[in-house]
Coordinates of C-alpha atoms (C1' of nucleotides) in Angstrom, one line a residue:
Chain A
M620 CA 0.9 -18.4 -17.8
D621 CA -2.4 -15.7 -16.4
T622 CA -4.5 -15.9 -18.9
S623 CA -5.9 -18.8 -19.3
S624 CA -8.3 -21.0 -17.2
V625 CA -6.2 -24.2 -16.2
L626 CA -4.7 -22.2 -12.0
D627 CA -3.9 -25.2 -10.2
L628 CA -2.9 -24.1 -6.9
N629 CA -3.1 -20.1 -7.5
Q630 CA -6.6 -21.2 -6.3
L631 CA -5.5 -20.9 -2.3
R632 CA -4.7 -18.0 -1.5
R633 CA -6.0 -14.9 -4.3
S634 CA -7.9 -11.7 -3.3
C635 CA -6.4 -9.8 -0.8
A636 CA -10.0 -9.5 0.2
S637 CA -9.5 -12.2 2.7
C638 CA -6.6 -13.1 3.6
A639 CA -5.8 -13.3 7.0
L640 CA -3.8 -10.0 7.2
H641 CA -4.9 -7.7 5.2
E642 CA -4.8 -4.7 8.0
L643 CA -1.1 -5.5 8.7
C644 CA -0.1 -5.7 4.6
L645 CA 0.2 -2.9 2.6
P646 CA -3.5 -3.3 1.5
A647 CA -4.2 -1.7 5.0
G648 CA -6.6 0.6 4.4
I649 CA -7.3 -0.1 0.6
D650 CA -11.2 -1.3 -0.1
G651 CA -13.3 -2.0 -2.7
E652 CA -12.7 -1.2 -6.7
D653 CA -8.7 -0.1 -5.9
L654 CA -8.3 -3.6 -3.5
K655 CA -9.0 -5.4 -7.0
R656 CA -6.8 -3.9 -8.6
L657 CA -4.6 -4.1 -6.8
D658 CA -5.0 -7.8 -5.6
A659 CA -5.0 -8.3 -9.4
T660 CA -1.5 -7.2 -9.8
I661 CA 0.0 -10.1 -7.1
R662 CA 0.7 -13.4 -8.4
D663 CA 2.3 -16.4 -6.1
K664 CA 5.6 -17.2 -6.8
R665 CA 5.8 -20.9 -5.8
T666 CA 6.6 -21.4 -1.9
L667 CA 9.3 -21.3 -0.5
D668 CA 10.4 -24.3 0.8
R669 CA 13.5 -24.3 3.9
G670 CA 16.8 -22.7 2.8
E671 CA 15.4 -21.6 -0.7
A672 CA 15.8 -17.9 -1.7
L673 CA 13.7 -15.5 -2.2
F674 CA 16.5 -13.8 -4.6
R675 CA 20.5 -12.6 -4.7
Q676 CA 22.6 -10.3 -3.9
G677 CA 23.0 -8.8 -7.3
G678 CA 20.0 -10.4 -9.6
Q679 CA 18.4 -8.6 -10.9
F680 CA 15.4 -7.0 -9.7
H681 CA 11.6 -7.3 -10.7
A682 CA 8.9 -7.4 -7.9
L683 CA 9.2 -6.7 -4.7
Y684 CA 7.8 -9.6 -1.8
V685 CA 5.0 -9.6 1.1
V686 CA 5.5 -12.6 3.8
R687 CA 1.9 -15.0 3.5
S688 CA 2.3 -17.8 5.3
G689 CA 6.5 -18.7 7.4
S690 CA 9.5 -17.0 7.8
L691 CA 11.7 -15.4 5.6
R692 CA 15.5 -14.2 6.8
T693 CA 17.4 -11.4 4.9
F694 CA 21.4 -11.0 4.8
V695 CA 24.7 -9.9 3.0
E696 CA 27.8 -11.7 1.5
D697 CA 30.6 -9.9 1.5
A698 CA 33.6 -9.8 -0.4
S699 CA 35.3 -13.4 1.3
G700 CA 32.4 -14.8 1.8
N701 CA 31.0 -13.6 5.8
S702 CA 27.3 -13.7 5.8
Q703 CA 25.6 -10.7 7.8
V704 CA 22.0 -11.1 8.7
L705 CA 19.6 -8.2 8.1
G706 CA 16.3 -9.0 9.7
F707 CA 14.2 -11.8 10.1
H708 CA 11.1 -11.3 8.2
L709 CA 7.3 -12.6 9.4
P710 CA 4.1 -13.1 8.0
G711 CA 2.4 -8.9 6.7
E712 CA 6.6 -7.9 5.9
L713 CA 8.0 -6.1 2.9
V714 CA 11.2 -7.6 1.0
G715 CA 13.1 -6.6 -1.6
V716 CA 13.4 -2.6 -1.1
D717 CA 16.8 -2.1 -1.9
A718 CA 16.8 -3.1 -4.7
L719 CA 14.6 -0.4 -6.0
A720 CA 18.2 1.9 -6.0
N721 CA 19.6 0.2 -8.9
D722 CA 17.8 -2.0 -10.0
H723 CA 19.5 -4.9 -8.8
H724 CA 19.6 -7.0 -5.1
A725 CA 22.2 -5.6 -2.3
S726 CA 21.1 -8.1 -0.7
Q727 CA 19.6 -11.5 -0.2
A728 CA 16.4 -13.4 0.8
E729 CA 16.3 -17.4 2.2
A730 CA 13.3 -18.8 3.7
L731 CA 13.7 -19.9 7.5
E732 CA 11.2 -22.7 6.7
R733 CA 8.5 -24.1 4.0
S734 CA 6.2 -20.5 2.8
S735 CA 4.5 -18.4 0.9
I736 CA 5.4 -15.6 -1.1
C737 CA 2.9 -12.8 -2.6
E738 CA 5.0 -11.5 -4.9
L739 CA 4.3 -7.7 -6.5
P740 CA 6.2 -7.3 -10.0
Y741 CA 7.2 -4.0 -10.2
E742 CA 6.1 -2.7 -13.6
H743 CA 2.8 -3.4 -12.7
L744 CA 3.0 -1.9 -9.1
N745 CA 4.4 1.5 -10.6
H746 CA 1.1 2.0 -12.1
L747 CA -0.8 1.3 -9.9
L748 CA 1.3 3.5 -7.4
A749 CA 0.4 6.3 -10.7
Q750 CA -3.5 5.9 -10.5
M751 CA -3.9 5.2 -7.2
P752 CA -2.8 7.9 -4.3
S753 CA -3.9 5.5 -1.5
L754 CA -0.8 3.1 -2.2
Q755 CA 1.4 5.0 -3.0
R756 CA 1.4 6.6 0.9
Q757 CA 0.5 3.1 2.7
L758 CA 3.4 1.7 0.4
M759 CA 5.8 4.8 1.6
R760 CA 4.2 3.9 5.2
V761 CA 5.4 1.2 4.8
V762 CA 8.9 1.3 3.7
S763 CA 9.3 4.7 6.2
R764 CA 8.2 1.6 9.0
E765 CA 11.2 -0.4 7.8
V766 CA 14.1 2.7 7.5
A767 CA 12.4 3.2 11.6
A768 CA 12.9 -0.3 12.2
E769 CA 16.1 -0.4 11.1
H770 CA 17.0 2.1 13.0
Q771 CA 16.5 1.3 16.2
H772 CA 18.2 -2.2 15.2
M773 CA 21.4 0.9 15.1
V774 CA 21.3 1.1 18.4
V775 CA 20.9 -2.3 19.8
M776 CA 23.9 -3.0 17.3
G777 CA 26.2 0.4 18.3
R778 CA 25.2 0.6 22.0
Q779 CA 23.4 -2.2 23.8
P780 CA 26.5 -5.1 25.7
A781 CA 24.8 -9.0 24.9
Q782 CA 21.9 -9.6 27.2
E783 CA 20.5 -6.4 26.0
R784 CA 20.8 -7.2 23.0
M785 CA 19.2 -10.8 23.8
A786 CA 16.5 -9.6 25.2
I787 CA 15.7 -7.1 22.9
F788 CA 16.0 -9.3 19.7
L789 CA 13.4 -11.8 21.9
R790 CA 10.9 -9.0 23.3
S791 CA 10.5 -7.5 19.6
L792 CA 9.3 -11.3 17.3
S793 CA 6.9 -12.3 21.1
D794 CA 5.1 -8.8 19.6
R795 CA 5.7 -9.6 16.3
F796 CA 3.8 -12.8 16.8
A797 CA 1.2 -11.0 19.1
R798 CA 0.0 -8.4 16.1
L799 CA -0.6 -11.0 14.2
H800 CA -1.8 -13.3 16.6
R801 CA -0.5 -15.6 17.4
D802 CA 0.0 -15.8 21.0
G803 CA 3.1 -13.7 21.7
S804 CA 4.5 -15.9 24.9
T805 CA 5.8 -18.6 22.6
L806 CA 7.6 -17.9 20.5
N807 CA 9.7 -20.7 17.6
L808 CA 12.4 -19.7 16.7
S809 CA 13.2 -20.6 12.7
M810 CA 16.1 -18.9 12.9
S811 CA 19.0 -21.0 14.3
R812 CA 21.5 -20.1 16.6
Y813 CA 23.6 -19.2 14.0
D814 CA 21.4 -15.9 12.8
I815 CA 20.5 -14.9 15.6
A816 CA 24.0 -14.8 16.1
S817 CA 24.8 -12.5 13.3
Y818 CA 22.3 -10.5 13.7
L819 CA 22.7 -9.2 17.0
G820 CA 26.1 -9.0 15.7
L821 CA 27.2 -11.4 19.2
A822 CA 29.0 -15.3 19.0
V823 CA 26.6 -18.3 18.7
E824 CA 28.1 -18.9 21.7
T825 CA 27.4 -15.9 23.5
V826 CA 23.3 -16.4 22.0
S827 CA 23.2 -20.4 23.6
R828 CA 25.0 -19.5 26.7
L829 CA 22.4 -16.3 27.3
F830 CA 19.7 -18.3 26.4
T831 CA 20.8 -20.7 28.7
R832 CA 21.2 -18.4 31.7
M833 CA 17.4 -16.6 30.7
E834 CA 16.5 -20.0 31.5
E835 CA 18.1 -20.1 34.5
A836 CA 16.6 -16.8 35.5
G837 CA 13.2 -18.9 35.4
I838 CA 12.6 -16.2 32.4
L839 CA 12.3 -18.8 29.3
E840 CA 12.1 -22.2 29.3
V841 CA 14.0 -22.6 25.4
S842 CA 13.7 -26.2 24.0
R843 CA 15.6 -26.2 21.2
K844 CA 13.0 -23.4 18.9
A845 CA 10.8 -23.6 21.1
V846 CA 11.2 -20.7 23.5
T847 CA 8.2 -19.4 25.3
I848 CA 8.6 -16.5 27.3
L849 CA 7.3 -17.8 31.1
R850 CA 8.6 -13.8 32.7
P851 CA 7.3 -11.0 30.3
D852 CA 8.4 -8.5 33.1
L853 CA 11.8 -9.3 33.5
L854 CA 12.1 -10.1 29.7
E855 CA 11.0 -6.4 29.3
A856 CA 13.1 -5.5 32.6
M857 CA 15.6 -6.7 30.8
C858 CA 15.6 -4.8 27.7
S859 CA 17.6 -1.2 29.0
S860 CA 20.5 -1.9 31.0
P861 CA 21.0 -1.4 34.7
R862 CA 23.8 0.7 34.9
T863 CA 22.6 3.5 31.3
G864 CA 20.5 6.1 33.8
S865 CA 20.5 9.4 33.6
K866 CA 23.6 11.2 34.8
K867 CA 21.3 12.8 38.1
G868 CA 18.2 10.9 40.0
G869 CA 18.3 7.8 37.0
A870 CA 17.2 5.4 39.9
L871 CA 14.2 7.6 40.6
Chain B
M669 CA 15.7 35.4 -11.2
D670 CA 12.8 35.5 -13.2
T671 CA 9.0 36.7 -12.0
S672 CA 9.1 39.3 -9.3
S673 CA 12.0 40.9 -8.7
V674 CA 11.8 41.5 -3.8
L675 CA 13.0 37.8 -3.1
D676 CA 15.3 39.0 -0.5
L677 CA 17.9 35.7 0.2
N678 CA 15.8 33.3 -1.5
Q679 CA 17.2 35.1 -4.6
L680 CA 19.9 32.8 -3.6
R681 CA 18.2 30.1 -3.7
R682 CA 14.8 28.9 -6.2
S683 CA 15.0 26.1 -9.8
C684 CA 16.1 23.0 -9.2
A685 CA 17.4 23.0 -12.5
S686 CA 20.3 26.3 -11.2
C687 CA 21.3 23.6 -8.5
A688 CA 24.7 21.9 -8.4
L689 CA 23.3 19.1 -6.3
H690 CA 20.3 19.1 -9.0
E691 CA 21.5 15.1 -10.8
L692 CA 22.5 14.0 -7.9
C693 CA 19.4 14.5 -5.9
L694 CA 15.8 14.5 -6.0
P695 CA 14.5 15.6 -9.0
A696 CA 18.0 14.1 -11.3
G697 CA 16.0 12.6 -14.0
I698 CA 12.7 14.9 -14.0
D699 CA 13.0 18.2 -17.1
G700 CA 10.5 20.5 -18.3
E701 CA 7.3 21.0 -16.7
D702 CA 8.0 18.2 -14.5
L703 CA 11.0 20.3 -12.7
K704 CA 8.8 23.6 -12.5
R705 CA 6.6 21.8 -10.4
L706 CA 8.4 19.7 -8.5
D707 CA 10.2 23.8 -8.0
A708 CA 7.7 25.2 -6.9
T709 CA 6.5 22.4 -3.9
I710 CA 9.9 23.4 -2.1
R711 CA 9.8 25.6 -0.2
D712 CA 12.7 27.6 2.2
K713 CA 13.8 27.0 5.4
R714 CA 15.5 29.0 6.6
T715 CA 19.4 27.7 7.4
L716 CA 20.7 26.1 10.2
D717 CA 23.2 27.2 12.8
R718 CA 25.1 25.0 14.3
G719 CA 23.9 22.3 17.0
E720 CA 21.0 23.6 15.4
A721 CA 17.5 21.8 14.8
L722 CA 16.1 20.8 12.2
F723 CA 12.9 18.5 13.9
R724 CA 13.0 16.7 16.7
Q725 CA 12.4 12.6 17.9
G726 CA 8.7 13.2 18.8
G727 CA 8.1 16.1 16.9
Q728 CA 5.5 16.6 14.4
F729 CA 5.8 15.6 10.9
H730 CA 5.1 17.8 7.4
A731 CA 7.8 17.6 5.7
L732 CA 10.7 15.6 4.1
Y733 CA 13.8 17.7 3.5
V734 CA 17.6 18.1 1.6
V735 CA 20.1 19.0 3.0
R736 CA 21.3 22.0 0.3
S737 CA 25.0 23.0 2.3
G738 CA 26.8 22.1 5.2
S739 CA 26.3 19.3 6.7
L740 CA 23.9 17.1 9.4
R741 CA 23.7 14.0 11.3
T742 CA 20.5 11.9 12.8
F743 CA 20.4 10.4 16.0
V744 CA 17.2 8.5 18.2
E745 CA 17.6 9.0 22.3
D746 CA 16.9 6.4 24.6
A747 CA 14.7 6.9 27.2
S748 CA 17.6 7.3 29.4
G749 CA 18.9 9.8 27.4
N750 CA 21.6 7.8 25.5
S751 CA 21.7 9.0 22.5
Q752 CA 22.9 7.4 19.2
V753 CA 24.1 8.6 16.2
L754 CA 22.1 6.5 12.7
G755 CA 24.0 8.7 9.5
F756 CA 25.4 12.2 9.2
H757 CA 23.6 13.5 6.0
L758 CA 26.2 15.3 2.8
P759 CA 24.1 18.0 0.6
G760 CA 21.6 16.5 -2.0
E761 CA 20.9 13.7 0.4
L762 CA 17.4 13.2 2.0
V763 CA 15.6 13.4 6.3
G764 CA 12.7 12.5 7.3
V765 CA 12.1 9.0 5.9
D766 CA 10.9 7.2 9.0
A767 CA 8.5 10.0 10.2
L768 CA 6.4 9.1 7.3
A769 CA 4.8 6.2 9.4
N770 CA 2.6 7.4 12.0
D771 CA 3.2 11.0 11.7
H772 CA 6.1 11.0 13.8
H773 CA 9.2 11.7 14.2
A774 CA 11.4 8.2 14.6
S775 CA 14.8 10.0 14.9
Q776 CA 16.0 14.0 15.5
A777 CA 18.3 16.1 12.5
E778 CA 20.4 18.4 13.7
A779 CA 22.9 21.3 11.6
L780 CA 26.9 20.1 12.1
E781 CA 28.1 23.7 10.2
R782 CA 25.6 26.5 9.4
S783 CA 23.9 24.6 6.9
S784 CA 20.8 25.1 4.3
I785 CA 17.6 23.8 3.9
C786 CA 14.9 22.5 0.7
E787 CA 11.9 21.5 3.1
L788 CA 9.4 19.5 0.7
P789 CA 5.9 19.2 2.9
Y790 CA 4.6 15.9 2.2
E791 CA 1.0 17.7 1.6
H792 CA 2.3 19.1 -1.4
L793 CA 4.7 16.2 -1.9
N794 CA 2.3 14.2 -2.2
H795 CA -0.2 15.5 -5.1
L796 CA 2.7 15.8 -6.8
L797 CA 3.6 12.6 -6.6
A798 CA -0.2 11.4 -7.3
Q799 CA 0.8 13.6 -10.9
M800 CA 4.3 12.9 -11.6
P801 CA 5.6 8.5 -12.1
S802 CA 8.6 9.8 -12.6
L803 CA 8.7 11.3 -9.5
Q804 CA 7.7 8.5 -7.8
R805 CA 9.9 6.3 -8.7
Q806 CA 12.5 8.6 -7.8
L807 CA 12.0 9.5 -4.4
M808 CA 11.9 5.2 -4.2
R809 CA 14.5 5.3 -5.4
V810 CA 16.4 7.8 -3.0
V811 CA 14.7 5.7 -0.5
S812 CA 16.1 2.4 -1.2
R813 CA 19.3 4.0 -1.4
E814 CA 19.0 5.3 1.7
V815 CA 18.2 1.8 3.0
A816 CA 20.9 -0.1 1.2
A817 CA 23.3 2.4 2.6
E818 CA 21.9 1.0 5.9
H819 CA 22.4 -2.4 5.7
Q820 CA 26.5 -1.7 4.6
H821 CA 26.2 -0.6 8.3
M822 CA 24.8 -3.3 9.9
V823 CA 27.7 -5.0 8.2
V824 CA 30.0 -2.6 9.8
M825 CA 28.0 -3.0 13.5
G826 CA 27.8 -6.1 13.0
R827 CA 31.1 -8.2 12.3
Q828 CA 33.8 -6.1 11.8
P829 CA 37.1 -4.5 14.6
A830 CA 37.0 -0.7 15.3
Q831 CA 39.8 -0.2 13.2
E832 CA 38.1 -2.0 9.7
R833 CA 34.6 0.2 10.8
M834 CA 36.7 3.9 11.5
A835 CA 38.5 2.8 8.3
I836 CA 35.3 2.3 6.2
F837 CA 33.2 5.4 7.5
L838 CA 36.6 7.6 6.1
R839 CA 35.8 5.8 2.4
S840 CA 32.8 6.6 2.1
L841 CA 32.9 9.9 3.5
S842 CA 35.2 10.1 0.9
D843 CA 33.4 8.4 -1.9
R844 CA 30.8 11.4 -1.1
F845 CA 32.9 13.9 -1.0
A846 CA 33.3 13.0 -4.5
R847 CA 30.7 12.6 -5.9
L848 CA 29.2 16.5 -4.7
H849 CA 33.0 17.0 -6.9
R850 CA 34.9 18.2 -4.2
D851 CA 38.8 16.9 -2.8
G852 CA 37.8 13.4 -2.4
S853 CA 40.7 13.4 0.0
T854 CA 40.7 16.4 1.9
L855 CA 38.0 16.1 4.4
N856 CA 35.9 18.4 6.6
L857 CA 35.2 16.2 9.2
S858 CA 31.7 18.7 10.3
M859 CA 30.9 16.1 13.3
S860 CA 32.5 15.9 16.8
R861 CA 34.9 12.7 17.4
Y862 CA 31.4 11.3 20.3
D863 CA 29.4 11.7 16.5
I864 CA 32.1 9.0 15.4
A865 CA 32.2 7.3 18.0
S866 CA 29.1 7.0 18.3
Y867 CA 27.8 6.1 14.9
L868 CA 30.6 3.4 13.9
G869 CA 30.0 2.1 18.0
L870 CA 32.6 2.6 19.6
A871 CA 34.1 4.9 22.4
V872 CA 35.3 8.0 21.6
E873 CA 38.9 7.4 22.9
T874 CA 39.5 4.0 20.2
V875 CA 38.5 6.6 17.1
S876 CA 41.2 9.2 19.1
R877 CA 43.6 6.4 18.6
L878 CA 42.6 4.8 15.4
F879 CA 43.5 8.6 14.6
T880 CA 46.5 9.1 15.3
R881 CA 47.7 5.5 14.1
M882 CA 46.3 5.8 10.8
E883 CA 48.8 9.5 11.0
E884 CA 52.0 7.5 12.6
A885 CA 50.5 5.0 9.6
G886 CA 50.7 7.5 6.9
I887 CA 48.1 7.2 5.6
L888 CA 46.8 10.1 6.5
E889 CA 47.4 13.8 7.7
V890 CA 45.0 14.3 10.7
S891 CA 44.9 18.6 11.9
R892 CA 41.9 18.4 14.2
K893 CA 38.5 18.4 12.5
A894 CA 41.3 17.9 8.9
V895 CA 42.1 14.6 7.9
T896 CA 43.5 14.0 5.0
I897 CA 43.9 10.8 3.2
L898 CA 48.3 10.9 2.1
R899 CA 47.4 7.2 1.2
P900 CA 43.6 5.4 -0.7
D901 CA 45.3 2.9 -1.2
L902 CA 45.9 1.5 2.0
L903 CA 42.7 3.2 3.4
E904 CA 40.9 0.7 1.2
A905 CA 43.3 -1.6 2.4
M906 CA 42.3 -1.6 5.3
C907 CA 38.2 -0.9 5.2
S908 CA 38.8 -5.5 4.9
S909 CA 40.0 -7.8 7.5
P910 CA 43.2 -9.1 6.8
R911 CA 42.0 -12.3 9.0
T912 CA 38.9 -12.3 7.6
G913 CA 38.9 -14.4 4.4
S914 CA 36.9 -17.5 2.4
K915 CA 38.0 -20.7 4.1
K916 CA 40.2 -22.5 0.1
G917 CA 42.3 -19.9 -1.4
G918 CA 42.0 -17.1 0.4
A919 CA 45.5 -15.4 -0.4
L920 CA 46.0 -16.2 -4.0
Chain C
dC1154 C1' 47.0 38.1 29.6
dC1155 C1' 45.1 34.7 32.3
dG1156 C1' 41.3 31.8 32.8
dT1157 C1' 37.4 28.3 32.3
dG1158 C1' 35.2 24.3 29.3
dG1159 C1' 34.8 21.5 25.4
dC1160 C1' 36.9 18.6 23.2
dC1161 C1' 40.7 15.9 22.2
dT1162 C1' 44.7 12.3 23.4
dT1163 C1' 47.3 9.5 25.3
dG1164 C1' 48.1 6.0 29.0
dA1165 C1' 47.1 2.3 32.1
dC1166 C1' 43.8 -1.1 33.6
dC1167 C1' 40.8 -4.8 33.2
dG1168 C1' 35.9 -6.5 32.3
dA1169 C1' 33.0 -9.1 28.1
dC1170 C1' 32.5 -11.4 24.6
dG1171 C1' 35.1 -13.6 20.9
dT1172 C1' 38.4 -18.3 19.8
dC1173 C1' 38.9 -23.1 20.4
dA1174 C1' 37.7 -26.9 21.5
dA1175 C1' 35.2 -31.1 23.7
dT1176 C1' 30.8 -32.7 23.7
dC1177 C1' 26.5 -33.8 23.0
dC1178 C1' 21.5 -33.4 21.4
dG1179 C1' 18.3 -34.8 17.8
dG1180 C1' 17.8 -36.8 13.6
dT1181 C1' 19.3 -38.4 8.9
dT1182 C1' 20.7 -43.2 6.4
dG1183 C1' 22.5 -47.3 4.9
Chain D
dC465 C1' 19.7 -51.0 15.3
dA466 C1' 24.9 -47.9 14.9
dA467 C1' 27.0 -44.4 11.8
dC468 C1' 27.8 -39.9 11.3
dC469 C1' 26.7 -34.8 10.7
dG470 C1' 25.4 -30.4 12.0
dG471 C1' 23.8 -27.4 14.5
dA472 C1' 24.1 -26.6 19.9
dT473 C1' 25.7 -26.3 24.5
dT474 C1' 29.5 -26.0 27.1
dG475 C1' 33.9 -24.4 29.4
dA476 C1' 38.3 -22.8 29.8
dC477 C1' 41.5 -18.9 27.8
dG478 C1' 42.9 -14.3 26.0
dT479 C1' 42.3 -10.2 24.2
dC480 C1' 40.5 -5.9 22.3
dG481 C1' 38.1 -2.2 22.6
dG482 C1' 35.5 -0.2 26.4
dT483 C1' 36.2 2.3 31.1
dC484 C1' 38.3 5.1 33.8
dA485 C1' 41.6 8.9 34.7
dA486 C1' 45.2 12.4 34.3
dG487 C1' 46.5 16.7 31.4
dG488 C1' 47.0 18.8 26.2
dC489 C1' 45.1 22.4 22.9
dC490 C1' 42.4 25.9 21.0
dA491 C1' 38.0 29.2 21.8
dC492 C1' 36.5 32.4 24.4
dG493 C1' 35.6 36.1 27.4
dG494 C1' 36.6 39.2 31.4

DNA sequence: CCGTGGCCTTGACCGACGTCAATCCGGTTG
DNA sequence: CAACCGGATTGACGTCGGTCAAGGCCACGG
C-alpha cells in the first residue's frame, strides 16, 4: 500500500509537523525525531462524505482516529434501534477509544460533513508507545481530557433544565471553535437538530423552540445551520440556572 | 510474608499476585517478573472511613487509585454547590483518570463505607509503563472500559424513563457484584438514596417510590440498604421500555 | 428513657417538557 | 416549473416526574 512511490492524494497531507492542528492534537509536545516516527505510523484514511461511517458499532477495532478537518458525530444504538448521540468531534479530537476495552467498537462514528481523518493503526501505535514515553503520556492526557468532558456532560444531563443545556452546548462549541482559531461567535452547526436533541437528552421540538426563544431574546441569530452569538455575556449567564444557588447568600 | 518480619498492617495486603482481585484489576494478564515490579510501585493508602475523601476536586494530582475493598462514589460539585454523582466504584475499579489531563482532579472521590485503596503514584507508574508494554496496554484497556461504561450511562440519562434507569442501575450493580464472586442477587447498597438519585438524574422521592413499586411488584425485597433481587427476569425485562420498539415487527 | 437529627417514605400538586399533528421551508429531481 | 421530501418550526395538549410538605424509621447521645 505504502512502500511504492505512487502516492496519489496522500500528497495533500503528511507530516504532523506542518499540520495546523499540531499543538492541539495528539502530537502536542512531541518533537524532532519522535515526531517523525509518529508521523510515519499515521495513515491517511480516505476522506469521508457526509453521512459516511468511520466505524460501526460492533465492528472490529484496529485503529484510533483523529479528525483532521470537518466533523463527526459518535453515537450508540440500543437493541430497539434508538440512537443516543455521545458527542461531536472537531478537528484535533480523538475518537475510537471505547473500542480498546474488548477489540470491538462500542459506538459508531459518522461524518457530519465532508471530513478527513488521520488513522492511527493500533499495532503500530503500540510499538511507538513502548518506545516513546512522551507519546504515552500525551495519549493518556488526551484520553483523560475526554473522560473529564464526559463527566461535565453528565452534570448537564443529570441536573440542568433544557435552556441551560442548550446554552452550555453552544458555549462549548464556541470555545472549541475558538481554540481552532476560528471565529467562536459564528458557529456552523454541521449536525441536525435531531442530533443536538439526542445529545442533550431533549426532544427536537424543544431544541427548535429554544433556538427561536434565544433569537427573540437577542442572544443569537439563527439561520438554519448558521448560528451567530450576538451576546456572549447573556449566553454565559444562561449556562447556570438562576434559581440554583447555595442555600444562603445565593444572590450576593 | 517475605522480606522482613515487622510489617504492621501492611501484612494484610501486599502483592497483587495473592490478591483475590488479580484477574479483574489492573494487573490482569501481567505475570512473573513484571508483576513483581508493578507490585513494588503500589503503595498502600491508609484505609478510608465512611465519608472520608480520597481526593478532592481541584486538588493536585499525583496518583491513580484502585479500590481494594469497600466502595467509593465520585462526584463533581458545580459553582453553586450542587453535586452530581458520576459513579460508584467497587473493588478492582480504577479512579482518578480524569485528573491526568491537567494535573488536577476534576472530580472528587469519597468512601461510601470503610474501604481500602491501592495507590499508584503516577511518576512510578509512568516509569513502569515505559518499560512494560503489556501494562501500558492493560491500562488503556481499563480506561477504555470506563469510557464505554460512561457512554452506556449517557444512553440511560438521555433517553430512559425513571423506572428503566433504576432497573438498569440495579442490574449493573448486580452484574458487578457477581463478577466479584459475590452473590449478585443480594445487594448491599452502600450509597444513600440521594446518591442514587443524583447518579440517575432523578429526585430522591422518585427513587424511593420506585423501590416500593418494584417491591410491590415482587421484583425486589427492599429493607433499608439491603436489596434482594427476587425476580431477575422481571428486572431484566424492565430495563428496556416496552413502548420503545423498532417501527415494524417490534413484538415479534 | 426520651429527644434529636438524618435518611427515607408517602401523598398532593403542578409545571417543564415530551408527544402529536399541522405547516413551512429549502433543496433536489423530473 | 411543479412535485416532492426531509428537516425545521410552531401550536395545542397531556403527562412524567420534580417540588413541597408532612410524617415515619432508625441510630445516636444525653
